[in-house]
Structure formats: structure tokens, C-alpha cells
CSV table of C-alpha atoms in Angstrom, one decimal:
chain,number,residue,atom,x,y,z
T,102,UNK,CA,26.8,29.2,12.4
T,103,UNK,CA,27.5,32.7,10.6
T,104,UNK,CA,26.3,35.3,12.8
T,105,UNK,CA,23.9,36.7,9.9
T,106,UNK,CA,22.2,33.2,9.8
T,107,UNK,CA,18.9,32.2,11.7
T,108,UNK,CA,19.3,30.1,14.6
T,109,UNK,CA,19.2,26.5,13.4
T,110,UNK,CA,15.9,25.1,14.4
T,111,UNK,CA,14.3,28.5,12.9
T,112,UNK,CA,16.1,28.0,9.7
T,113,UNK,CA,15.1,24.5,9.7
T,114,UNK,CA,11.6,25.4,9.9
T,115,UNK,CA,11.8,28.1,7.2
T,116,UNK,CA,13.2,25.7,4.8
T,117,UNK,CA,10.4,23.2,5.7
T,118,UNK,CA,7.9,25.9,4.8
T,119,UNK,CA,9.5,26.9,1.6
T,120,UNK,CA,8.7,23.3,0.4
T,121,UNK,CA,5.1,24.2,0.5
T,122,UNK,CA,3.5,25.1,-2.7
T,123,UNK,CA,3.0,28.9,-3.1
T,124,UNK,CA,5.0,29.7,-0.1
T,125,UNK,CA,8.1,31.8,-1.1
T,126,UNK,CA,11.2,32.8,1.2
T,127,UNK,CA,9.5,35.7,2.7
T,128,UNK,CA,6.2,34.1,3.7
T,129,UNK,CA,8.2,31.0,5.0
T,130,UNK,CA,10.1,33.3,7.3
T,131,UNK,CA,6.9,35.2,8.2
T,132,UNK,CA,5.2,31.8,9.1
T,133,UNK,CA,7.8,30.7,10.9
T,134,UNK,CA,8.2,33.7,13.1
T,135,UNK,CA,4.3,33.7,13.6
T,136,UNK,CA,4.7,30.2,15.3
T,137,UNK,CA,7.5,31.6,17.5
T,138,UNK,CA,5.4,34.5,18.6
T,139,UNK,CA,2.2,32.7,19.2
T,140,UNK,CA,1.6,30.5,22.6
T,141,UNK,CA,3.7,27.4,22.2
T,142,UNK,CA,0.5,25.0,22.4
T,143,UNK,CA,-1.0,26.7,19.6
T,144,UNK,CA,2.2,26.3,17.5
T,145,UNK,CA,2.5,22.7,18.5
T,146,UNK,CA,-1.4,22.1,17.5
T,147,UNK,CA,-0.5,22.7,13.8
T,148,UNK,CA,2.4,20.3,14.0
T,149,UNK,CA,0.3,17.7,16.0
T,150,UNK,CA,-2.6,18.0,13.2
T,151,UNK,CA,0.0,17.3,10.5
T,152,UNK,CA,1.0,14.2,12.4
T,153,UNK,CA,-2.5,13.1,13.2
T,154,UNK,CA,-3.7,13.6,9.5
T,155,UNK,CA,-0.9,11.5,8.2
T,156,UNK,CA,-1.5,8.8,10.7
T,157,UNK,CA,-5.1,8.4,10.4
T,158,UNK,CA,-6.0,9.6,7.0
T,159,UNK,CA,-6.3,6.7,4.5
T,160,UNK,CA,-7.9,6.3,0.9
T,161,UNK,CA,-11.4,4.7,0.8
T,162,UNK,CA,-10.9,1.2,-0.6
T,163,UNK,CA,-13.7,1.7,-3.0
T,164,UNK,CA,-13.4,5.3,-4.5
T,165,UNK,CA,-10.2,6.6,-3.3
T,166,UNK,CA,-11.6,9.6,-1.3
T,167,UNK,CA,-9.8,10.4,1.8
T,168,UNK,CA,-11.1,8.4,4.8
T,169,UNK,CA,-10.4,7.7,8.3
T,170,UNK,CA,-12.3,4.2,7.8
T,171,UNK,CA,-12.0,1.7,5.0
T,172,UNK,CA,-14.9,3.4,3.3
T,173,UNK,CA,-15.5,7.0,3.0
T,174,UNK,CA,-19.0,8.3,4.4
T,175,UNK,CA,-20.1,8.7,0.9
T,176,UNK,CA,-19.5,5.1,-0.1
T,177,UNK,CA,-21.1,3.9,3.1
T,178,UNK,CA,-24.2,5.6,2.6
T,179,UNK,CA,-26.8,3.3,1.5
T,180,UNK,CA,-29.0,6.5,0.6
T,181,UNK,CA,-26.6,7.4,-2.2
T,182,UNK,CA,-27.0,6.1,-5.9
T,183,UNK,CA,-24.1,3.5,-6.3
T,184,UNK,CA,-25.0,3.0,-10.0
T,185,UNK,CA,-24.0,6.8,-10.7
T,186,UNK,CA,-20.2,7.4,-10.6
T,187,UNK,CA,-18.7,10.8,-10.9
T,188,UNK,CA,-14.9,10.7,-11.8
T,189,UNK,CA,-12.7,13.5,-10.3
T,190,UNK,CA,-9.0,14.2,-10.2
T,191,UNK,CA,-8.7,14.9,-6.7
T,192,UNK,CA,-10.4,14.3,-3.4
T,193,UNK,CA,-11.1,18.0,-2.8
T,194,UNK,CA,-13.0,18.3,-5.9
T,195,UNK,CA,-15.8,16.2,-4.1
T,196,UNK,CA,-16.6,19.5,-2.2
T,197,UNK,CA,-17.5,21.3,-5.1
T,198,UNK,CA,-19.6,18.8,-6.6
T,199,UNK,CA,-21.4,18.2,-3.1
T,200,UNK,CA,-22.0,22.0,-2.4
T,201,UNK,CA,-24.5,21.9,-5.2
T,202,UNK,CA,-26.7,19.4,-3.3
T,203,UNK,CA,-27.9,18.2,-6.6
T,204,UNK,CA,-26.0,15.0,-7.1
T,205,UNK,CA,-27.0,11.9,-5.3
T,206,UNK,CA,-24.4,9.5,-6.9
T,207,UNK,CA,-21.1,8.3,-5.7
T,208,UNK,CA,-17.5,9.4,-6.9
T,209,UNK,CA,-14.2,7.9,-8.1
T,210,UNK,CA,-11.1,9.8,-7.4
T,211,UNK,CA,-8.1,9.3,-9.9
T,212,UNK,CA,-5.8,11.1,-7.7
T,213,UNK,CA,-4.2,13.1,-10.9
T,214,UNK,CA,-4.6,13.6,-14.6
T,215,UNK,CA,-2.8,12.4,-17.6
T,216,UNK,CA,0.1,14.3,-18.3
T,217,UNK,CA,2.7,13.4,-20.8
T,218,UNK,CA,5.0,16.2,-19.9
T,219,UNK,CA,5.1,15.3,-16.2
T,220,UNK,CA,5.4,11.5,-17.3
T,221,UNK,CA,1.6,10.5,-15.6
T,222,UNK,CA,0.3,7.6,-17.6
T,223,UNK,CA,-2.8,5.8,-17.1
T,224,UNK,CA,-1.0,3.4,-14.7
T,225,UNK,CA,-0.3,6.3,-12.4
T,226,UNK,CA,-3.9,7.1,-11.9
T,227,UNK,CA,-6.7,5.1,-9.9
T,228,UNK,CA,-8.1,3.7,-13.1
T,229,UNK,CA,-7.7,-0.2,-12.4
T,230,UNK,CA,-9.9,0.3,-9.3
T,231,UNK,CA,-12.5,2.1,-11.3
T,232,UNK,CA,-12.9,-1.0,-13.6
T,233,UNK,CA,-12.8,-3.4,-10.8
T,234,UNK,CA,-15.7,-1.7,-8.7
T,235,UNK,CA,-17.8,-1.8,-11.9
T,236,UNK,CA,-17.2,-5.5,-12.3
T,237,UNK,CA,-18.2,-5.8,-8.7
T,238,UNK,CA,-21.6,-3.7,-8.7
T,239,UNK,CA,-23.8,-2.6,-11.6
T,240,UNK,CA,-22.9,0.9,-12.8
T,241,UNK,CA,-25.5,2.8,-15.1
T,242,UNK,CA,-23.5,5.9,-15.6
T,243,UNK,CA,-20.3,7.4,-15.2
T,244,UNK,CA,-19.9,11.2,-15.3
T,245,UNK,CA,-16.3,12.3,-16.3
T,246,UNK,CA,-15.7,15.6,-14.3
T,247,UNK,CA,-12.1,16.1,-14.7
T,248,UNK,CA,-11.1,19.8,-15.0
T,249,UNK,CA,-11.4,21.1,-18.6
T,250,UNK,CA,-7.6,21.9,-18.8
T,251,UNK,CA,-5.4,20.2,-21.2
T,252,UNK,CA,-4.6,17.2,-18.9
T,253,UNK,CA,-8.2,16.7,-17.7
T,254,UNK,CA,-9.5,16.7,-21.1
T,255,UNK,CA,-6.9,14.1,-22.2
T,256,UNK,CA,-8.2,12.1,-19.2
T,257,UNK,CA,-11.6,12.5,-20.1
T,258,UNK,CA,-11.0,11.4,-23.7
T,259,UNK,CA,-8.9,8.6,-22.4
T,260,UNK,CA,-11.4,7.1,-20.1
T,261,UNK,CA,-14.2,7.7,-22.5
T,262,UNK,CA,-12.6,5.6,-25.1
T,263,UNK,CA,-11.7,2.8,-22.3
T,264,UNK,CA,-15.3,2.7,-20.8
T,265,UNK,CA,-17.6,3.0,-23.6
T,266,UNK,CA,-16.8,-0.5,-24.9
T,267,UNK,CA,-18.0,-1.8,-21.3
T,268,UNK,CA,-21.8,-0.9,-22.2
T,269,UNK,CA,-22.1,1.9,-19.5
T,270,UNK,CA,-23.3,5.4,-20.4
T,271,UNK,CA,-20.4,7.7,-20.0
T,272,UNK,CA,-21.0,11.4,-20.0
T,273,UNK,CA,-18.8,14.5,-19.7
T,274,UNK,CA,-19.7,17.7,-17.4
T,275,UNK,CA,-21.2,20.5,-19.4
T,276,UNK,CA,-18.4,23.0,-20.6
T,277,UNK,CA,-19.2,26.4,-21.6
T,278,UNK,CA,-19.6,30.0,-20.3
T,279,UNK,CA,-19.8,30.3,-16.7
T,280,UNK,CA,-23.1,31.5,-15.1
T,281,UNK,CA,-22.7,35.4,-14.5
T,282,UNK,CA,-20.1,36.0,-16.9
T,283,UNK,CA,-20.1,38.7,-19.9
T,284,UNK,CA,-20.2,37.4,-23.2
T,285,UNK,CA,-17.8,40.2,-24.2
T,286,UNK,CA,-14.8,38.3,-22.1
T,287,UNK,CA,-15.3,34.9,-23.0
T,288,UNK,CA,-12.2,33.3,-24.6
T,289,UNK,CA,-12.3,31.4,-28.1
T,290,UNK,CA,-11.7,28.1,-26.7
T,291,UNK,CA,-14.7,28.5,-24.2
T,292,UNK,CA,-16.9,30.0,-26.9
T,293,UNK,CA,-16.2,27.1,-29.4
T,294,UNK,CA,-17.0,24.8,-26.7
T,295,UNK,CA,-20.2,26.4,-25.8
T,296,UNK,CA,-21.4,26.7,-29.2
T,297,UNK,CA,-20.7,23.0,-29.8
T,298,UNK,CA,-22.4,22.1,-26.6
T,299,UNK,CA,-25.6,24.0,-27.2
T,300,UNK,CA,-28.8,22.7,-26.1
T,301,UNK,CA,-32.1,22.7,-28.0
T,302,UNK,CA,-34.8,24.7,-26.1
E,713,UNK,CA,-19.9,13.8,9.9
E,714,UNK,CA,-21.7,15.2,7.1
E,715,UNK,CA,-20.8,13.5,4.0
E,716,UNK,CA,-19.7,16.6,2.2
E,717,UNK,CA,-17.4,17.4,5.0
E,718,UNK,CA,-13.6,16.6,5.1
E,719,UNK,CA,-12.7,13.5,7.1
E,720,UNK,CA,-12.1,15.1,10.6
E,721,UNK,CA,-8.3,14.8,10.8
E,722,UNK,CA,-8.0,16.6,7.4
E,723,UNK,CA,-10.7,19.3,8.4
E,724,UNK,CA,-8.4,19.7,11.6
E,725,UNK,CA,-5.4,20.4,9.5
E,726,UNK,CA,-7.2,23.0,7.3
E,727,UNK,CA,-8.3,24.6,10.2
E,728,UNK,CA,-4.9,25.1,11.6
E,729,UNK,CA,-3.4,26.3,8.4
E,730,UNK,CA,-6.1,28.9,8.2
E,731,UNK,CA,-5.1,30.4,11.7
E,732,UNK,CA,-1.7,31.3,10.0
E,733,UNK,CA,-1.3,34.9,8.5
E,734,UNK,CA,-2.0,35.3,4.9
E,735,UNK,CA,-3.4,31.9,4.6
E,736,UNK,CA,-7.1,31.8,3.3
E,737,UNK,CA,-9.6,28.9,3.1
E,738,UNK,CA,-8.3,27.8,-0.4
E,739,UNK,CA,-4.7,27.8,0.4
E,740,UNK,CA,-5.2,26.2,3.8
E,741,UNK,CA,-7.1,23.2,1.8
E,742,UNK,CA,-4.2,23.2,-0.7
E,743,UNK,CA,-1.7,23.2,2.1
E,744,UNK,CA,-3.4,20.2,3.8
E,745,UNK,CA,-3.8,18.3,0.6
E,746,UNK,CA,-0.2,18.6,-0.4
E,747,UNK,CA,0.9,17.1,2.8
E,748,UNK,CA,-1.4,14.2,2.1
E,749,UNK,CA,0.1,13.7,-1.4
E,750,UNK,CA,3.7,13.7,-0.4
E,751,UNK,CA,5.8,11.2,1.4
E,752,UNK,CA,4.6,10.8,4.8
E,753,UNK,CA,8.3,11.4,6.3
E,754,UNK,CA,8.3,14.6,4.3
E,755,UNK,CA,5.1,15.9,6.0
E,756,UNK,CA,6.2,14.7,9.4
E,757,UNK,CA,9.4,16.5,8.9
E,758,UNK,CA,7.5,20.0,8.9
E,759,UNK,CA,5.7,19.0,12.0
E,760,UNK,CA,8.8,18.0,13.9
E,761,UNK,CA,10.6,21.0,12.4
E,762,UNK,CA,7.7,23.1,14.4
E,763,UNK,CA,8.0,21.3,17.4
E,764,UNK,CA,11.9,21.5,17.6
E,765,UNK,CA,11.6,25.2,16.9
E,766,UNK,CA,9.5,25.7,19.9
E,767,UNK,CA,11.3,23.2,21.9
E,768,UNK,CA,14.8,24.7,21.3
E,769,UNK,CA,14.5,28.5,20.3
E,770,UNK,CA,14.6,30.9,23.2
E,771,UNK,CA,15.4,34.6,23.4
E,772,UNK,CA,19.0,36.1,23.7
E,773,UNK,CA,19.2,37.0,27.4
E,774,UNK,CA,21.1,40.2,26.2
E,775,UNK,CA,19.3,41.2,23.1
E,776,UNK,CA,16.1,39.3,22.7
E,777,UNK,CA,17.2,38.1,19.3
E,778,UNK,CA,16.2,34.4,18.7
E,779,UNK,CA,18.8,31.8,20.0
E,780,UNK,CA,19.4,28.3,20.8
E,781,UNK,CA,21.9,29.4,23.6
E,782,UNK,CA,21.5,32.0,26.4
E,783,UNK,CA,23.4,34.3,24.2
E,784,UNK,CA,22.8,34.7,20.5
E,785,UNK,CA,25.8,34.3,18.1
E,786,UNK,CA,26.1,38.0,17.5
E,787,UNK,CA,26.0,38.9,21.2
E,788,UNK,CA,28.4,36.3,21.8
E,789,UNK,CA,31.0,37.6,19.1
E,790,UNK,CA,33.7,39.5,20.7
E,791,UNK,CA,34.8,41.0,17.3
E,792,UNK,CA,31.5,42.9,17.3
E,793,UNK,CA,31.4,46.4,18.7
E,794,UNK,CA,29.3,46.1,21.9
E,795,UNK,CA,29.1,49.9,22.4
E,796,UNK,CA,27.0,50.6,19.4
E,797,UNK,CA,23.2,49.0,19.5
E,798,UNK,CA,20.8,49.0,16.7
E,799,UNK,CA,17.3,48.8,17.9
E,800,UNK,CA,15.0,46.8,15.9
E,801,UNK,CA,11.4,45.6,16.1
E,802,UNK,CA,11.7,42.1,15.0
E,803,UNK,CA,14.4,39.4,15.2
E,804,UNK,CA,14.0,38.8,11.3
E,805,UNK,CA,14.8,42.6,10.9
E,806,UNK,CA,18.5,41.6,11.8
E,807,UNK,CA,19.2,39.9,8.6
E,808,UNK,CA,18.1,43.0,6.7
E,809,UNK,CA,21.0,45.0,8.5
E,810,UNK,CA,23.5,42.0,8.5
E,811,UNK,CA,23.1,41.6,4.7
E,812,UNK,CA,24.6,44.9,4.0
E,813,UNK,CA,27.8,43.8,5.7
E,814,UNK,CA,28.4,47.4,6.6
E,815,UNK,CA,27.2,47.1,10.4
E,816,UNK,CA,29.6,45.8,13.2
E,817,UNK,CA,27.6,46.8,16.3
E,818,UNK,CA,25.1,44.4,18.2
E,819,UNK,CA,21.2,44.8,18.2
E,820,UNK,CA,18.5,45.1,20.8
E,821,UNK,CA,15.1,43.6,19.7
E,822,UNK,CA,12.0,45.2,21.1
E,823,UNK,CA,9.7,42.5,19.8
E,824,UNK,CA,7.0,44.9,18.6
E,825,UNK,CA,6.3,48.8,18.1
E,826,UNK,CA,4.1,51.1,20.3
E,827,UNK,CA,0.6,50.9,19.0
E,828,UNK,CA,-2.2,52.6,21.0
E,829,UNK,CA,-4.7,51.1,18.7
E,830,UNK,CA,-3.7,47.5,19.3
E,831,UNK,CA,-3.0,48.7,23.2
E,832,UNK,CA,0.7,48.0,22.8
E,833,UNK,CA,2.5,50.3,25.4
E,834,UNK,CA,6.1,50.6,26.4
E,835,UNK,CA,5.8,48.0,28.8
E,836,UNK,CA,4.9,45.4,26.4
E,837,UNK,CA,8.2,45.9,24.4
E,838,UNK,CA,11.8,44.9,25.6
E,839,UNK,CA,12.8,48.5,26.7
E,840,UNK,CA,13.6,47.7,30.3
E,841,UNK,CA,16.1,45.1,29.1
E,842,UNK,CA,17.7,47.7,26.8
E,843,UNK,CA,18.1,50.2,29.9
E,844,UNK,CA,19.6,47.4,31.8
E,845,UNK,CA,22.3,46.5,29.5
E,846,UNK,CA,23.3,50.1,29.2
E,847,UNK,CA,23.9,49.9,32.7
E,848,UNK,CA,26.0,46.9,32.7
E,849,UNK,CA,28.1,47.8,29.9
E,850,UNK,CA,29.2,51.4,28.4
E,851,UNK,CA,27.3,52.1,25.3
E,852,UNK,CA,28.4,54.9,22.8
E,853,UNK,CA,25.7,55.1,20.4
E,854,UNK,CA,22.2,53.7,19.9
E,855,UNK,CA,20.6,53.5,16.4
E,856,UNK,CA,16.9,53.6,16.2
E,857,UNK,CA,16.1,51.3,13.3
E,858,UNK,CA,12.4,50.7,13.6
E,859,UNK,CA,10.3,50.9,10.4
E,860,UNK,CA,9.1,54.2,9.2
E,861,UNK,CA,5.3,53.2,9.6
E,862,UNK,CA,3.3,55.3,12.3
E,863,UNK,CA,4.0,52.7,14.9
E,864,UNK,CA,7.8,52.4,14.3
E,865,UNK,CA,8.0,56.2,14.1
E,866,UNK,CA,6.0,56.7,17.5
E,867,UNK,CA,8.4,54.0,19.0
E,868,UNK,CA,11.4,55.8,17.7
E,869,UNK,CA,10.3,59.2,19.2
E,870,UNK,CA,9.4,57.5,22.5
E,871,UNK,CA,12.9,55.8,22.8
E,872,UNK,CA,14.6,59.0,21.5
E,873,UNK,CA,12.9,60.9,24.5
E,874,UNK,CA,13.7,58.1,26.9
E,875,UNK,CA,17.3,57.6,26.1
E,876,UNK,CA,18.6,61.2,25.4
E,877,UNK,CA,18.9,62.1,29.0
E,878,UNK,CA,21.2,59.1,29.6
E,879,UNK,CA,24.1,60.6,27.9
E,880,UNK,CA,24.2,58.4,25.1
E,881,UNK,CA,24.3,59.4,21.3
E,882,UNK,CA,20.8,58.5,19.9
E,883,UNK,CA,20.4,58.2,16.1
E,884,UNK,CA,17.6,57.3,13.6
E,885,UNK,CA,18.3,55.5,10.4
E,886,UNK,CA,18.3,57.5,7.3
E,887,UNK,CA,14.7,58.0,5.7
E,888,UNK,CA,14.1,59.1,2.1
E,889,UNK,CA,13.8,58.0,-1.3
E,890,UNK,CA,14.9,54.4,-1.9
E,891,UNK,CA,17.8,53.8,-4.1
E,892,UNK,CA,16.7,53.2,-7.6
E,893,UNK,CA,13.5,54.7,-7.6
E,894,UNK,CA,12.2,57.6,-9.9
E,895,UNK,CA,11.5,60.9,-8.2
E,896,UNK,CA,8.1,60.9,-10.2
E,897,UNK,CA,6.7,58.2,-8.1
E,898,UNK,CA,7.8,59.3,-4.6
E,899,UNK,CA,4.9,60.1,-2.0
E,900,UNK,CA,4.5,63.2,-0.2
E,901,UNK,CA,5.5,61.8,3.1
E,902,UNK,CA,8.9,60.4,2.0
E,903,UNK,CA,9.7,63.6,-0.1
E,904,UNK,CA,9.3,65.6,2.8
E,905,UNK,CA,11.3,63.3,5.1
E,906,UNK,CA,13.9,63.4,2.2
E,907,UNK,CA,14.2,67.1,1.9
E,908,UNK,CA,14.2,67.3,6.1
E,909,UNK,CA,17.1,64.7,6.0
E,910,UNK,CA,19.3,66.4,3.3
E,911,UNK,CA,22.8,66.3,3.6
E,912,UNK,CA,25.5,68.8,2.6
E,913,UNK,CA,27.8,67.5,-0.2
């Protein structure tokens, strides 16, 4: 080991941190030295939380949300409207919808969005399981709530074409100008979408 | 568990990440979901790197640098000048000096800086062990290389007063205008320091 290198176990930890998204070389070092400086049991608590999460977390067999049991708490909740499915890209998107307290339906998580650039096609998303659950239980409406990014829009368009022939109402979340923003600063794409999506008062 | 909460093992991991410096609620969630999305062995590799680091890393008995053995590679290197000690606040500061390839002395890590505000006094820093090693082995010069922050400056001033009576040359790293910067943008404190620290050509 060259004397100007970090001790091997420290260097390995810095490398592991560098692999995380948004963590650069300097942050990685800062995090590793932070874990050296705090009480050992606190550092090990992070490590064991990682092991425990990978050990215990699975995907809900119905909606592909993260779960500790076969069904996630939402799919397992008889009070929710199982005839209304909100389709999302990622499990953490669920919280954004739940926080509104306005939605009482269930979810379906795709675990991604279509992306020709990154070679992600329909078979890489949890689309087959969406069609299967529609066969198992009557579904009234499917709300496509993928992000209004290029990839999310493409995914929404693809699913719309796929689902419409199945005699289910298919809707897209409202796109437009966010509440609280000044019209002056709205970009062209959002403004067009906002005019197109206007509602009669 | 409320249905809009994360599954418990995921929530625990998000909480652990939030305790790290510079990691907010959103990054914590992003990191936790990243570790769910990648291969299980890659996620567990980060966890085991934390355990391994805390298991194997200790402080060098001489300079308090991080080490896997009783002496760090620098203190163990007979080619280094053991009569010249560079005093630093943190182990990762060593790399900043080593990268210059201009320093052939050894180090002493204080593991902090004096800070009345955070109740960090001389007894909280590795100062006693610096005095001890000066008794064990002759030391020609001590370079005080704490950061030129309020805390680092106070630490440097304290050590200077403490060490000078011990008949050892005590020096402070050069403070002034960094190489490559425009004089126009130099702050007052740096400019004063730069004039005071001028060198005859």
C-alpha cells in the first residue's frame, strides 16, 4: 500500500459510497470518515439496516409496491377502491399521491419507464402483471400517473394504446402550470399542455 | 403501519441515511431505493464495508492517523523524516499534503480543532500524545497545518504557545492568496494575511 493511500478498509468503504447516486469522491470520503468518527454501534446500525432491508423487503405480489408481506398494506386494505388503479413508475411515487389524502384507489408500480436510449422496453416494466390483475378482478378506471418526462410520457402513451381496447376507462393525470407559480416563468411545453388541457368553468 | 408509510425496513434505512452529514430526507430516500433496485450482493457489499471498516480500522499509536496495524504506513516508513512533524486536524488532511509529493516528514493528527462554541478544549484533542512522542524521539520542527478557519487558527496559536518553550522550531503553513485566483476577488482577511506573510525576493 502506498503511504499516501487510505488504509484498505477505509478505501473500500469510500469506493462503496462513490457508487451511490449523487455521491462524489469528496462526499464519499466525508461519509466514510463520519462513520469512523461516530460510535461504532451507530455506524453498524446503518450497515445492519441495509442488510435488513434487502433481507425483508419484497415486492407486493399484486401491485409491485415494496412490502414485507406478500401483499402491501394498500393492496391488503379492504377499505380502498380496488376498481381504481393509479399506475406509477416507482414505489416512492406512492407517497406523493398518498400525501394528498384525496386518492382512495390502489396502485400499480411499473418499476421504470420506457426508454429506447437506455434499452428499456415494455417487457422490462411490470406491465404483464397489470394485465393479469385486470383479468382477476374488475377494474373501472386506470389513472396513468407516470412523470411528464419524455420517458414517462412515452410510457403513458404506450399504456393508453394497450389498455383502451380492454374496455376500461384510461385517464392521464392533469398536466399544466403548478399551483403557486408565476405565468411569466412557465416554459413553452407546460404552457401548451396547459392550454390543451383547459377545463370549462 | 399507516398505508402511506414506507415498509418498516425501508423506513429504518431511510432514517439511517438521514443521519449522515449532508444527506437530507429526499437524498436519503433516493439512496435507500437505489439499494433496493441494485443487485442484492452489491447493496450488501456497502453494508459489509461499513462493518469491516469499523472492525479493522484503528488509530496509529504514534500519529493517530487511521491504520490497520499499530503503526500507520507513514510512521512505519524508515525513509520518512521523523524529526519533522506536520500537525493536522483530520486523517483525511494527510492526503492533501501527500499529493504535493513535496513533504517527506511525518504527521500528527489532532482529531479536531479547539472550539469554545462546541465545548472542544485542548484535552479533547490528541495533544498529549504529541508531547509524548516529542519526548521519545528528537523532533527538529513542527509545522502547524490546521485549517485557517477560526477554530484552526485558535488551535495553531494554542499549540504554538505550548510548543515554543520546548526548544523545537514551530512553523505555520503559509496563508495567503491561492495560486490561480484573481486579486480582484480576494477577501480582506486573506489579503491582510498575504501582506503580513510577504516574502523578500
